[in-house]
Structure formats: structure tokens, C-alpha cells
Amino acid sequence: MRGEKLTDWVVELMEVSFSYDGHEVLRDVSIKVPKGDFLALIGPNGGGKTTLIKICVGLLKPKKGAVNVLGMEPDKARYRIGYVPQDTNRNKDFPANVFDIVLTGRLARKRGFRRSISNEDRLRVENILKKMHLYEYRNRRIGELSGGQRQRVFIARALVGEPEILFMDEPTASVDPSFQTELYELLKKLNESLTIIVVSHDMSVLSSYVKSVACVNGGVFYHGAPELTEEIIGKVYHCPVELIAHGVPHRVLKEHR
Amino acid sequence: MIEWVGWLYSDFMGQAFLAAFLASIACGIIGALVVANRMVFLAGGIAHAAYGGVGLAIFLRVPILPVVTIFSILCALLLGLITFKRQHHADALVSALWSVGMALGVIFVNLTPGYQADLMGYLFGSILTVTRSDIFIMAILDGLLFMWIWLFYREVMAVSYDMEYAQVIGIPAFRIYYFILVFTAVAVILLMRFVGLILVLAMLSIPSYLSESWSGSLKRMMVLSSLFTFLFMVLGLLVSYELNLPAGPIMIVVAGVSFGLVECLKLFWRWRRSKNY
């Protein structure tokens, strides 16, 4: 086991169950994520990966079990976490530019009546935009950007609040494949200073970047180093899969029932 | 032209323009929110259901405006309650409230013996009925709306763009959502005098839709859409005076024609650009 003290776990789920209208999605899920981890949640569609992330960020309340994020309840930890949603193509016509969208990420740290924006907030937005190579697009409307650029805007929005954990739901779902490698390179760099938990569909890029993998399908079937075996993946996906060299990447090639 | 100038200074016209100005502010702000949040259908539900309030007030023989206001705010809250958690079925739920509200209105009016007043005014607008006290109420409602948007602009924008993310960072999204619905009800009541409950939907959506593509921010969309609304209302008033036709429907036709023209121009520009490259 890594980490002896309780505080070393940034995310702790203890026997968490969740169901939508009586349909159970997660059952007795326990998972502990150490500080500085780069964890990938993999598993089939409908397996509960997104639900798991939503429970961690406080969007959903578990029906049973306990959730601890940074040693507190998820909604108390809000200003210390970053969240990148799955769908980055939503509301493309919305009248807002890149700067203003990223600026909303600063609101997490504000309390009170009128959450006024300080010069420090603006400076931090500018810095993060430069870091994400978005500075030249700061006055562009959000809908005018490409899928990959918009994905970077959402990451910038999550990072501008200076989170300790970054949760990402399918970050590569709506971007072109050429951006995927770039994105994972970026995440690897970010991982030097923060914990990252990412939901992913495709495992082709994972092995070389992530530190650990959790297979989610109703429960957590496997949680550990990203060296997955055919047996484990077969168990999670309920179908025979073929492992291709370099560990994790898998293609569903064998006979499919 | 000379005729218009004298008419402009007349007490009636001055009052009508002032009322149009006040209504445009609320209409622009709320229209922008409704269009940007893809809530036009919900606004339609509130507007039509409000007719139930008109019927109720007539049945109870009490002043119509306060009753319709309270009734439509309650409808808005009910809509918020039933749609916030069930976005997937929002259309069915809204349709139910939409029709039931109108049906109640018709039943209430029928239950009222000997009622002869012109109900068309509430459905299609009647600028003639605007009184000084209406203008006073409009100004107060505008003030409330203005204060709310000034205090919570950032939160409103965050919720409108991405409600889920807003919830994650601790913005009370449901409260903002309710407020948008309640102010939609307020805007509907303000506009009822001009274009009526049935035509109000066009006034909330056309100016804002026109503004959306020309606005870099929600704020600018609100201002621009207020200006468009005012323009359509004033043009509508002038045309209706010239042609001696009801002002409400004329305002809507003016807005609709302008909308069509702008869309045609956009198509033309796109076609010309594609030809040049």
C-alpha cells in the first residue's frame, strides 16, 4: 500500500453505491487515490465511470457509502478541485469569449454576494491562457474554436482555480486523434504538480502516461498499475479482447458475443 | 411627418413610448437569457399558462394585473420544479402546463356570467390600455431585474453556459435557474400589454436571436436585444398608427420581417463570400 497516513489519500470512496431510478450503476465501490497519482478509469459504456467522477466532484450524492475528497465532503472541497466535463461541444452559439469562459473558473474561490473579479483573477487567467497556448484566442468566441482548442479552454477553466485534483471525463471524446497525444503529454506535465483522475474509453494512449488504472463496471474490478492482463480486461468488458504489445492497448478483435 | 410630430408629443404617445422603452429593457435582458439558455419553449409555457391567471382574475372580479403576475410567477416556479431534474422530459411537462393553463383561463371566463370585456387584448395586446400605474409597476420590475443581473451577472453567465460546471464550482445553479424563470414570468407580464400572451414569444426570441451572433458577451447580447426590441416596438407603433391596425400584431410582423431580411442578407453574404474564394 502506498501512503501510510490518512491524509495521503486525496480521494477515498468507501463502499459507494449509486442507482438511477432503481437501476444500479455502482455497487460497493471502494477506491483510494494517493496524492500525485495519474489514474485512468476505464471500462465499458454504462459501466459507471462518469457516475463515479460525478460523485467525486459532488454533482451526484451516493445512495450508500462515504466519499472523501481531500479529507472532506465533495461539496466542501469544491474550490480545491478542477473538473473538465465530457461534452465540450455544448452551447456553441453562446455569446462568450475564451477569456470570460476561463474566468468563470475563478468563481469557485469566491464567496459572498457579488463575486467581483479582481486584477489578480485577470492576471491568473492571462497566465493560464499563455500556458495553454490560447492567449491569442482570448477574444475569440468559444464557438469559433476547433474541438481541440475548446478542450484546452475547458482545461484552462479547470486549472485557473488552482486545483489540487483534476477530474476529466473523456477528454478525448470530442477531439481529433492528433490532439490526443498532445493532450496526454500536457496532462503528464500537469501531473508533476497535481493529482489527475481521467475517465477514458480508449486505452491506446494510457500505458505510457498514466500511473495507475481502475477498471469500472458496476464495481471496481481492478485497481493498480497500468499493466493490464488479457484476463482482467476480459473480465471488465465481458468479451474476449486482444492485447497488443506494450501492455495496455487493446482492440476488440476476437469473436464477439 | 408633421402629423407624427404632434402625435409624438401627445400625452398618449409619450406614455406609449415610455412604456415600450421600459418593456424593451426587461424583454432584452430576459430574451437574451431565454435564448442563450435554450429556454424559449419554457417561456412559451409560462406565457400561455398565464392566461389561466387572466381567467381567474375575471372570475374572482379582482384586478387582473396583480393576479396574472402572481399566477405566472407560480407557474414559473412550478415549471422550474418539474423541469430542473428532468431536462429530458421538459418538453412534455411544459406542454402540459401550457395547455392546462390556457384551458383553465377559458373555463374561468365561461364561468363568469355576463362578462363582455375584450379578452383579445390579453391574448394579442392592446397598447391603449397602458396606464400611468402600469408604467410605475414596469419601472419597479425593471429595477429589480437590473439589480439582480448586476449582482449576479457572472453566476448567471456561468450557469447559462454550462450548468453542470457551475454546480461543481459551487454556484447555486438551481436558484439562478428559478430566478431566470421568475423574471421570464415578469417579462411576459410586462409585454402582455403590448403584444399579448400569445405573441410574446416572438418578442422574447426574435430580437435576442438576432443579437446572439453579433454579441461577444451575454451582456452585449442583452443590450443589443433591448435595442432591437425597442426598435420593433416603435416601428410597430408608427406603422399601426399609419395603417390603423392593432399595434401588437404589427410589432410582431415588423420583428418577423426584419428577422427574415437579416437572415436573407446573411445567406447572401455567405453566398458571395463562397463565390469569391
Coordinates of C-alpha atoms in Angstrom, one line a residue:
Chain A
M1 CA 0.0 0.0 0.0
R2 CA 1.2 3.4 -0.8
G3 CA 0.9 6.1 1.8
E4 CA 0.5 5.4 5.5
K5 CA -1.3 8.4 6.7
L6 CA -5.0 9.0 6.0
T7 CA -4.2 12.4 4.6
D8 CA -2.2 10.9 1.8
W9 CA -5.3 9.8 0.0
V10 CA -6.8 12.7 -2.0
V11 CA -9.9 10.7 -3.0
E12 CA -11.4 8.0 -0.9
L13 CA -14.6 6.1 -1.7
M14 CA -15.8 3.6 0.8
E15 CA -18.5 1.1 -0.3
V16 CA -20.2 3.6 -2.5
S17 CA -23.4 2.5 -4.3
F18 CA -25.4 4.6 -6.8
S19 CA -28.5 4.0 -8.8
Y20 CA -30.6 6.0 -11.3
D21 CA -34.3 5.3 -10.8
G22 CA -33.8 1.9 -9.3
H23 CA -31.2 0.9 -11.9
E24 CA -28.0 0.2 -10.0
V25 CA -24.9 1.7 -11.7
L26 CA -22.3 1.3 -9.0
R27 CA -22.2 -1.2 -6.2
D28 CA -20.0 -1.2 -3.2
V29 CA -17.2 0.7 -4.9
S30 CA -14.1 1.3 -2.8
I31 CA -11.2 3.1 -4.2
K32 CA -8.3 5.1 -2.8
V33 CA -6.3 7.5 -4.8
P34 CA -2.9 8.7 -3.5
K35 CA -1.7 12.2 -3.9
G36 CA 0.2 12.8 -7.1
D37 CA -1.5 9.9 -8.9
F38 CA -2.5 9.9 -12.6
L39 CA -5.4 7.5 -12.5
A40 CA -7.3 6.3 -15.5
L41 CA -10.8 5.0 -15.1
I42 CA -11.6 2.6 -17.9
G43 CA -14.5 0.3 -18.6
P44 CA -17.4 -0.3 -20.9
N45 CA -20.1 2.2 -21.6
G46 CA -22.7 2.4 -18.9
G47 CA -20.2 0.9 -16.5
G48 CA -20.4 3.8 -14.2
K49 CA -17.2 5.7 -14.9
T50 CA -18.9 9.0 -15.4
T51 CA -21.1 8.4 -12.4
L52 CA -18.0 7.8 -10.3
I53 CA -16.5 11.1 -11.4
K54 CA -19.7 12.9 -10.8
I55 CA -19.9 11.6 -7.3
C56 CA -16.3 12.7 -6.7
V57 CA -17.0 16.3 -7.8
G58 CA -20.2 16.5 -5.8
L59 CA -22.7 16.5 -8.7
L60 CA -24.2 13.3 -7.5
K61 CA -24.8 12.0 -4.0
P62 CA -24.2 8.3 -3.4
K63 CA -27.1 6.3 -2.1
K64 CA -24.8 4.4 0.2
G65 CA -21.3 4.7 1.3
A66 CA -18.9 7.5 2.1
V67 CA -16.9 9.9 -0.2
N68 CA -13.9 11.9 0.9
V69 CA -12.2 14.3 -1.3
L70 CA -9.1 15.9 0.2
G71 CA -10.3 14.7 3.6
M72 CA -13.7 16.4 3.3
E73 CA -17.1 16.0 1.7
P74 CA -17.0 16.7 -2.1
D75 CA -19.1 19.9 -2.0
K76 CA -16.7 21.4 0.7
A77 CA -13.7 20.6 -1.5
R78 CA -15.1 22.4 -4.5
Y79 CA -12.6 25.2 -4.6
R80 CA -9.7 22.8 -4.5
I81 CA -10.7 20.6 -7.4
G82 CA -10.9 21.1 -11.1
Y83 CA -13.5 19.5 -13.4
V84 CA -13.5 19.1 -17.2
P85 CA -16.8 17.8 -18.5
Q86 CA -17.2 15.3 -21.3
D87 CA -19.2 17.3 -23.8
T88 CA -17.1 20.3 -25.0
N89 CA -19.4 21.0 -28.0
R90 CA -22.3 22.1 -25.9
N91 CA -23.9 25.5 -26.5
K92 CA -21.5 26.5 -29.3
D93 CA -23.6 29.6 -30.2
F94 CA -23.3 31.0 -26.7
P95 CA -22.1 34.6 -26.7
A96 CA -18.9 34.4 -24.6
N97 CA -15.3 34.7 -25.5
V98 CA -12.5 32.4 -24.4
F99 CA -11.3 34.8 -21.6
D100 CA -14.7 35.1 -20.0
I101 CA -15.3 31.3 -20.1
V102 CA -11.9 30.7 -18.4
L103 CA -12.6 33.4 -15.9
T104 CA -15.7 31.5 -14.6
G105 CA -13.2 29.0 -13.2
R106 CA -12.1 31.7 -10.7
L107 CA -15.6 31.9 -9.3
A108 CA -15.1 28.7 -7.4
R109 CA -12.8 30.5 -5.0
K110 CA -15.2 33.4 -4.4
R111 CA -17.9 33.7 -1.8
G112 CA -20.5 36.3 -1.0
F113 CA -22.9 38.4 -2.7
R114 CA -21.3 39.9 -5.7
R115 CA -18.4 37.8 -6.8
S116 CA -16.3 40.6 -8.1
I117 CA -13.4 39.9 -10.3
S118 CA -10.0 41.3 -9.2
N119 CA -7.0 42.2 -11.2
E120 CA -5.3 39.1 -9.7
D121 CA -8.1 36.9 -11.3
R122 CA -7.5 38.5 -14.7
L123 CA -3.7 38.0 -14.4
R124 CA -4.2 34.4 -13.5
V125 CA -6.5 33.9 -16.5
E126 CA -3.9 35.5 -18.7
N127 CA -1.2 33.3 -17.4
I128 CA -3.1 30.1 -17.8
L129 CA -4.1 31.1 -21.3
K130 CA -0.5 31.6 -22.2
K131 CA 0.5 28.3 -20.7
M132 CA -2.2 26.5 -22.7
H133 CA -1.3 28.4 -25.9
L134 CA -4.6 30.0 -26.0
Y135 CA -3.6 33.6 -25.4
E136 CA -4.0 34.7 -29.0
Y137 CA -7.6 33.3 -29.0
R138 CA -8.6 35.1 -25.8
N139 CA -11.1 37.4 -27.5
R140 CA -12.5 34.7 -29.9
R141 CA -16.0 33.4 -29.4
I142 CA -16.0 30.0 -27.8
G143 CA -17.9 28.5 -30.8
E144 CA -15.3 29.6 -33.3
L145 CA -12.6 27.4 -31.9
S146 CA -11.8 23.9 -33.0
G147 CA -12.7 20.9 -30.8
G148 CA -9.1 20.6 -29.5
Q149 CA -8.8 24.3 -28.8
R150 CA -12.1 24.2 -26.9
Q151 CA -10.9 21.2 -24.9
R152 CA -7.9 23.3 -23.9
V153 CA -10.2 26.1 -22.9
F154 CA -12.1 23.8 -20.5
I155 CA -8.8 22.5 -19.1
A156 CA -7.7 26.1 -18.6
R157 CA -11.0 26.9 -16.9
A158 CA -10.5 23.9 -14.5
L159 CA -6.8 24.9 -13.8
V160 CA -7.3 28.6 -13.3
G161 CA -8.8 27.9 -9.8
E162 CA -5.5 26.3 -8.9
P163 CA -6.9 22.9 -8.0
E164 CA -5.2 20.0 -6.2
I165 CA -7.0 17.4 -8.1
L166 CA -8.1 17.5 -11.8
F167 CA -11.1 15.3 -12.8
M168 CA -11.6 14.8 -16.5
D169 CA -14.5 13.0 -18.2
E170 CA -13.5 11.5 -21.6
P171 CA -11.1 14.3 -22.5
T172 CA -10.5 12.8 -25.9
A173 CA -14.1 12.1 -26.8
S174 CA -14.8 15.2 -28.9
V175 CA -11.3 16.0 -30.2
D176 CA -9.5 14.8 -33.3
P177 CA -7.0 11.9 -32.8
S178 CA -4.0 14.2 -33.5
F179 CA -4.8 16.2 -30.4
Q180 CA -5.0 13.1 -28.1
T181 CA -1.3 12.6 -27.8
E182 CA -0.7 16.3 -27.3
L183 CA -3.4 16.3 -24.6
Y184 CA -1.8 13.4 -22.7
E185 CA 1.6 15.0 -23.0
L186 CA 0.1 18.1 -21.4
L187 CA -1.6 16.1 -18.7
K188 CA 1.7 14.3 -17.9
K189 CA 3.4 17.7 -17.3
L190 CA 0.5 18.9 -15.2
N191 CA 0.7 15.7 -13.2
E192 CA 4.0 16.9 -11.8
S193 CA 2.1 19.3 -9.5
L194 CA -1.4 17.8 -9.2
T195 CA -3.4 14.6 -9.0
I196 CA -5.2 13.7 -12.1
I197 CA -8.2 11.3 -12.5
V198 CA -9.3 10.8 -16.0
V199 CA -12.2 8.7 -17.5
S200 CA -11.2 7.2 -20.7
H201 CA -12.6 5.0 -23.4
D202 CA -9.6 4.1 -25.3
M203 CA -6.6 2.6 -23.7
S204 CA -4.2 3.1 -26.6
V205 CA -2.7 6.2 -25.1
L206 CA -2.9 5.3 -21.5
S207 CA 0.0 3.0 -20.8
S208 CA 2.7 5.5 -21.5
Y209 CA 1.2 8.3 -19.5
V210 CA -0.9 7.1 -16.5
K211 CA 0.4 5.8 -13.3
S212 CA -2.5 3.6 -12.4
V213 CA -5.7 2.2 -13.8
A214 CA -9.0 1.3 -12.3
C215 CA -11.5 -0.8 -14.3
V216 CA -15.0 0.2 -13.5
N217 CA -18.0 -1.9 -14.5
G218 CA -20.6 -1.7 -11.8
G219 CA -17.9 -2.1 -9.3
V220 CA -14.1 -1.6 -9.4
F221 CA -12.6 -4.8 -10.8
Y222 CA -9.1 -3.9 -10.8
H223 CA -7.1 -1.0 -9.4
G224 CA -3.4 -0.8 -9.7
A225 CA -0.5 -0.4 -12.1
P226 CA -1.4 0.1 -15.8
E227 CA 0.0 -3.3 -16.8
L228 CA -3.3 -5.0 -17.5
T229 CA -3.6 -8.6 -18.5
E230 CA -6.0 -10.0 -21.0
E231 CA -7.8 -11.8 -18.2
I232 CA -8.6 -8.5 -16.3
I233 CA -9.8 -6.7 -19.4
G234 CA -11.8 -9.6 -20.4
K235 CA -13.4 -9.6 -17.0
V236 CA -14.3 -5.9 -17.2
Y237 CA -15.5 -5.8 -20.7
H238 CA -17.2 -9.2 -20.6
C239 CA -15.8 -10.1 -24.0
P240 CA -12.5 -11.6 -25.2
V241 CA -10.1 -8.9 -26.2
E242 CA -6.8 -9.0 -27.8
L243 CA -3.9 -7.3 -26.0
I244 CA -1.4 -5.7 -28.3
A245 CA 2.2 -5.2 -27.5
H246 CA 3.2 -2.5 -25.0
G247 CA 0.8 -3.7 -22.3
V248 CA -2.5 -1.9 -22.2
P249 CA -3.6 -1.1 -25.7
H250 CA -6.4 -3.4 -26.6
R251 CA -8.5 -4.0 -29.6
V252 CA -11.7 -5.9 -29.6
L253 CA -10.9 -8.3 -32.3
K254 CA -11.7 -11.8 -31.2
E255 CA -15.2 -13.3 -31.7
H256 CA -17.7 -11.0 -30.2
R257 CA -20.8 -12.3 -28.5
Chain B
M1 CA -44.5 63.7 -40.9
I2 CA -45.7 66.9 -39.3
E3 CA -48.7 64.9 -38.2
W4 CA -46.4 62.4 -36.4
V5 CA -44.5 65.1 -34.6
G6 CA -47.6 66.5 -33.0
W7 CA -48.7 63.0 -32.2
L8 CA -45.4 62.2 -30.6
Y9 CA -45.8 64.9 -28.1
S10 CA -49.3 64.0 -27.2
D11 CA -49.7 62.5 -23.8
F12 CA -50.8 59.2 -25.1
M13 CA -47.9 58.6 -27.4
G14 CA -45.4 59.8 -24.9
Q15 CA -46.8 57.3 -22.5
A16 CA -46.8 54.5 -25.0
F17 CA -43.1 55.2 -25.9
L18 CA -42.1 55.3 -22.3
A19 CA -43.9 52.0 -21.7
A20 CA -42.3 50.5 -24.8
F21 CA -38.9 51.6 -23.5
L22 CA -39.4 50.1 -20.1
A23 CA -40.7 46.8 -21.6
S24 CA -37.8 46.6 -24.0
I25 CA -35.3 46.6 -21.2
A26 CA -36.9 43.6 -19.5
C27 CA -37.6 41.9 -22.8
G28 CA -33.9 42.4 -24.0
I29 CA -32.4 41.0 -20.8
I30 CA -34.7 38.1 -20.3
G31 CA -34.9 37.4 -24.0
A32 CA -31.1 37.0 -24.1
L33 CA -31.2 34.7 -21.2
V34 CA -34.0 32.6 -22.5
V35 CA -32.5 32.3 -26.0
A36 CA -28.9 31.6 -24.7
N37 CA -30.3 29.0 -22.2
R38 CA -32.4 27.4 -24.9
M39 CA -35.5 28.1 -22.8
V40 CA -37.7 29.6 -25.4
F41 CA -40.2 26.8 -25.1
L42 CA -40.3 27.2 -21.3
A43 CA -41.0 30.9 -21.8
G44 CA -43.9 29.9 -24.1
G45 CA -45.3 27.7 -21.5
I46 CA -45.2 30.4 -18.9
A47 CA -46.8 33.0 -21.3
H48 CA -49.7 30.7 -22.3
A49 CA -50.3 29.4 -18.9
A50 CA -50.6 33.0 -17.7
Y51 CA -54.0 33.1 -19.4
G52 CA -55.2 31.0 -16.6
G53 CA -54.4 33.9 -14.3
V54 CA -56.4 36.3 -16.5
G55 CA -59.4 34.0 -16.4
L56 CA -59.0 33.6 -12.6
A57 CA -58.9 37.3 -12.0
I58 CA -62.0 37.8 -14.2
F59 CA -63.8 35.0 -12.4
L60 CA -63.0 36.4 -9.0
R61 CA -63.7 40.0 -10.2
V62 CA -60.4 41.3 -8.9
P63 CA -57.7 43.5 -10.7
I64 CA -56.2 41.5 -13.4
L65 CA -52.5 42.6 -13.4
P66 CA -51.6 41.6 -9.9
V67 CA -53.4 38.2 -10.2
V68 CA -51.7 37.4 -13.5
T69 CA -48.4 38.4 -12.2
I70 CA -48.7 36.1 -9.1
F71 CA -50.2 33.3 -11.2
S72 CA -47.5 33.3 -13.8
I73 CA -44.7 33.5 -11.2
L74 CA -46.2 30.4 -9.6
C75 CA -46.4 28.7 -13.0
A76 CA -42.7 29.6 -13.5
L77 CA -41.7 28.1 -10.1
L78 CA -43.7 25.0 -10.8
L79 CA -42.0 24.7 -14.2
G80 CA -38.7 25.1 -12.5
L81 CA -39.5 22.4 -10.0
I82 CA -40.6 19.9 -12.6
T83 CA -38.0 20.5 -15.2
F84 CA -34.8 21.1 -13.3
K85 CA -34.1 17.5 -12.5
R86 CA -35.9 16.1 -15.6
Q87 CA -34.5 18.0 -18.5
H88 CA -35.1 15.1 -20.9
H89 CA -38.9 15.3 -20.4
A90 CA -39.0 19.1 -20.1
D91 CA -40.9 19.5 -23.4
A92 CA -43.8 17.2 -22.4
L93 CA -44.1 18.8 -19.0
V94 CA -44.0 22.3 -20.4
S95 CA -46.7 21.4 -23.0
A96 CA -48.9 20.1 -20.2
L97 CA -48.7 23.3 -18.2
W98 CA -49.0 25.4 -21.4
S99 CA -52.4 23.9 -22.4
V100 CA -53.8 23.3 -18.9
G101 CA -53.2 27.0 -18.0
M102 CA -54.9 28.2 -21.2
A103 CA -57.8 25.7 -20.7
L104 CA -58.3 27.0 -17.1
G105 CA -58.4 30.5 -18.4
V106 CA -61.1 29.7 -20.9
I107 CA -63.2 27.8 -18.3
F108 CA -62.9 30.6 -15.7
V109 CA -64.1 33.2 -18.3
N110 CA -67.0 31.0 -19.3
L111 CA -68.0 30.5 -15.6
T112 CA -68.2 34.3 -15.2
P113 CA -71.8 35.3 -16.1
G114 CA -72.3 38.3 -18.3
Y115 CA -68.6 39.1 -18.8
Q116 CA -68.3 41.0 -22.1
A117 CA -64.9 42.7 -21.9
D118 CA -62.4 42.3 -24.7
L119 CA -60.2 39.4 -23.9
M120 CA -58.4 39.7 -27.2
G121 CA -56.4 42.5 -25.6
Y122 CA -54.7 40.0 -23.2
L123 CA -54.0 37.5 -26.0
F124 CA -52.9 39.8 -28.7
G125 CA -52.0 43.0 -26.9
S126 CA -53.6 46.4 -26.6
I127 CA -51.3 49.3 -26.1
L128 CA -54.3 51.6 -25.4
T129 CA -54.8 50.0 -22.0
V130 CA -51.4 51.1 -20.6
T131 CA -52.0 53.4 -17.6
R132 CA -49.7 55.5 -15.5
S133 CA -49.7 53.0 -12.7
D134 CA -48.7 50.3 -15.2
I135 CA -45.7 52.4 -16.1
F136 CA -44.8 52.7 -12.5
I137 CA -45.0 49.0 -11.9
M138 CA -42.9 48.4 -15.1
A139 CA -40.2 50.7 -13.8
I140 CA -40.1 48.9 -10.4
L141 CA -39.9 45.4 -12.1
D142 CA -37.1 46.7 -14.4
G143 CA -35.2 48.0 -11.4
L144 CA -35.4 44.6 -9.7
L145 CA -34.3 42.8 -12.8
F146 CA -31.5 45.2 -13.3
M147 CA -30.2 44.9 -9.8
W148 CA -30.3 41.1 -9.9
I149 CA -28.4 40.9 -13.2
W150 CA -25.9 43.5 -11.9
L151 CA -25.3 41.5 -8.7
F152 CA -25.2 38.0 -10.2
Y153 CA -24.0 38.5 -13.8
R154 CA -21.0 36.2 -13.5
E155 CA -23.0 33.5 -11.9
V156 CA -25.9 33.8 -14.4
M157 CA -23.4 33.6 -17.3
A158 CA -21.7 30.6 -15.8
V159 CA -25.0 28.8 -15.3
S160 CA -26.3 29.7 -18.7
Y161 CA -23.2 28.5 -20.5
D162 CA -22.6 25.3 -18.5
M163 CA -24.9 24.5 -15.7
E164 CA -23.1 21.3 -14.6
Y165 CA -19.8 23.1 -14.3
A166 CA -21.4 25.9 -12.4
Q167 CA -22.7 23.4 -9.9
V168 CA -19.3 21.8 -9.5
I169 CA -17.7 25.1 -8.6
G170 CA -20.4 25.8 -6.0
I171 CA -22.7 28.3 -7.8
P172 CA -26.3 27.7 -6.7
A173 CA -27.4 26.8 -10.2
F174 CA -31.0 25.8 -9.3
R175 CA -31.5 29.2 -7.6
I176 CA -30.3 31.1 -10.7
Y177 CA -32.4 28.8 -12.9
Y178 CA -35.5 29.7 -10.8
F179 CA -34.7 33.3 -10.9
I180 CA -34.4 33.2 -14.7
L181 CA -37.9 31.6 -14.8
V182 CA -39.5 34.0 -12.4
F183 CA -38.1 37.0 -14.3
T184 CA -39.3 35.4 -17.5
A185 CA -42.8 35.5 -16.0
V186 CA -42.3 39.1 -15.1
A187 CA -41.1 40.0 -18.6
V188 CA -44.2 38.1 -20.0
I189 CA -46.5 40.3 -17.9
L190 CA -44.7 43.5 -19.0
L191 CA -45.0 42.5 -22.6
M192 CA -48.6 41.3 -22.3
R193 CA -49.8 45.0 -22.7
F194 CA -48.0 45.4 -26.0
V195 CA -48.1 42.1 -27.9
G196 CA -50.3 39.9 -25.7
L197 CA -49.7 36.5 -24.2
I198 CA -49.7 34.5 -27.5
L199 CA -47.4 36.8 -29.4
V200 CA -45.0 37.5 -26.6
L201 CA -42.8 34.5 -27.6
A202 CA -41.8 36.2 -30.8
M203 CA -40.8 39.4 -28.9
L204 CA -38.6 37.3 -26.5
S205 CA -36.9 35.3 -29.1
I206 CA -36.5 37.3 -32.4
P207 CA -34.5 40.3 -31.0
S208 CA -32.3 38.0 -28.9
Y209 CA -31.7 35.5 -31.7
L210 CA -30.8 38.4 -34.0
S211 CA -28.4 39.7 -31.3
E212 CA -26.7 36.5 -30.5
S213 CA -24.5 36.2 -33.5
W214 CA -23.4 39.8 -33.2
S215 CA -22.6 39.7 -29.5
G216 CA -19.3 38.7 -28.0
S217 CA -20.7 38.5 -24.5
L218 CA -24.0 37.9 -22.8
K219 CA -24.0 41.5 -21.6
R220 CA -23.8 42.8 -25.1
M221 CA -26.5 40.4 -26.3
M222 CA -28.8 41.9 -23.6
V223 CA -28.1 45.5 -24.6
L224 CA -28.4 44.8 -28.3
S225 CA -31.6 42.8 -27.9
S226 CA -33.1 45.5 -25.8
L227 CA -32.4 48.0 -28.6
F228 CA -33.9 45.7 -31.2
T229 CA -37.0 45.2 -29.1
F230 CA -37.4 49.0 -28.7
L231 CA -36.9 49.5 -32.4
F232 CA -39.5 46.9 -33.3
M233 CA -42.0 48.3 -30.8
V234 CA -41.6 51.9 -32.0
L235 CA -41.7 50.9 -35.7
G236 CA -44.8 48.8 -34.9
L237 CA -46.5 51.7 -33.1
L238 CA -45.8 54.0 -36.1
V239 CA -46.9 51.6 -38.7
S240 CA -50.0 50.6 -36.8
Y241 CA -50.9 54.3 -36.5
E242 CA -50.4 54.9 -40.2
L243 CA -52.4 51.8 -41.2
N244 CA -54.9 52.0 -38.4
L245 CA -54.2 48.4 -37.4
P246 CA -53.7 46.8 -34.0
A247 CA -50.2 47.6 -32.6
G248 CA -49.3 44.2 -31.1
P249 CA -49.6 42.1 -34.2
I250 CA -47.9 44.8 -36.3
M251 CA -44.9 44.9 -33.9
I252 CA -44.6 41.1 -34.3
V253 CA -44.8 41.4 -38.1
V254 CA -42.2 44.1 -38.1
A255 CA -39.9 41.9 -36.0
G256 CA -40.6 38.9 -38.2
V257 CA -40.0 40.8 -41.4
S258 CA -36.7 42.3 -40.0
F259 CA -35.7 38.8 -38.9
G260 CA -36.3 37.4 -42.4
L261 CA -34.4 40.3 -44.1
V262 CA -31.4 39.8 -41.8
E263 CA -31.4 36.1 -42.4
C264 CA -31.6 36.6 -46.2
L265 CA -28.7 39.1 -46.0
K266 CA -26.6 36.6 -44.1
L267 CA -27.3 34.0 -46.7
F268 CA -26.4 36.4 -49.4
W269 CA -23.1 37.4 -47.7
R270 CA -22.2 33.8 -47.3
W271 CA -23.0 33.0 -50.9
R272 CA -20.9 36.0 -52.1
R273 CA -18.0 35.0 -49.9
S274 CA -18.1 31.5 -51.1
K275 CA -18.1 32.7 -54.7
N276 CA -15.1 35.0 -54.1
Y277 CA -12.9 32.2 -52.8

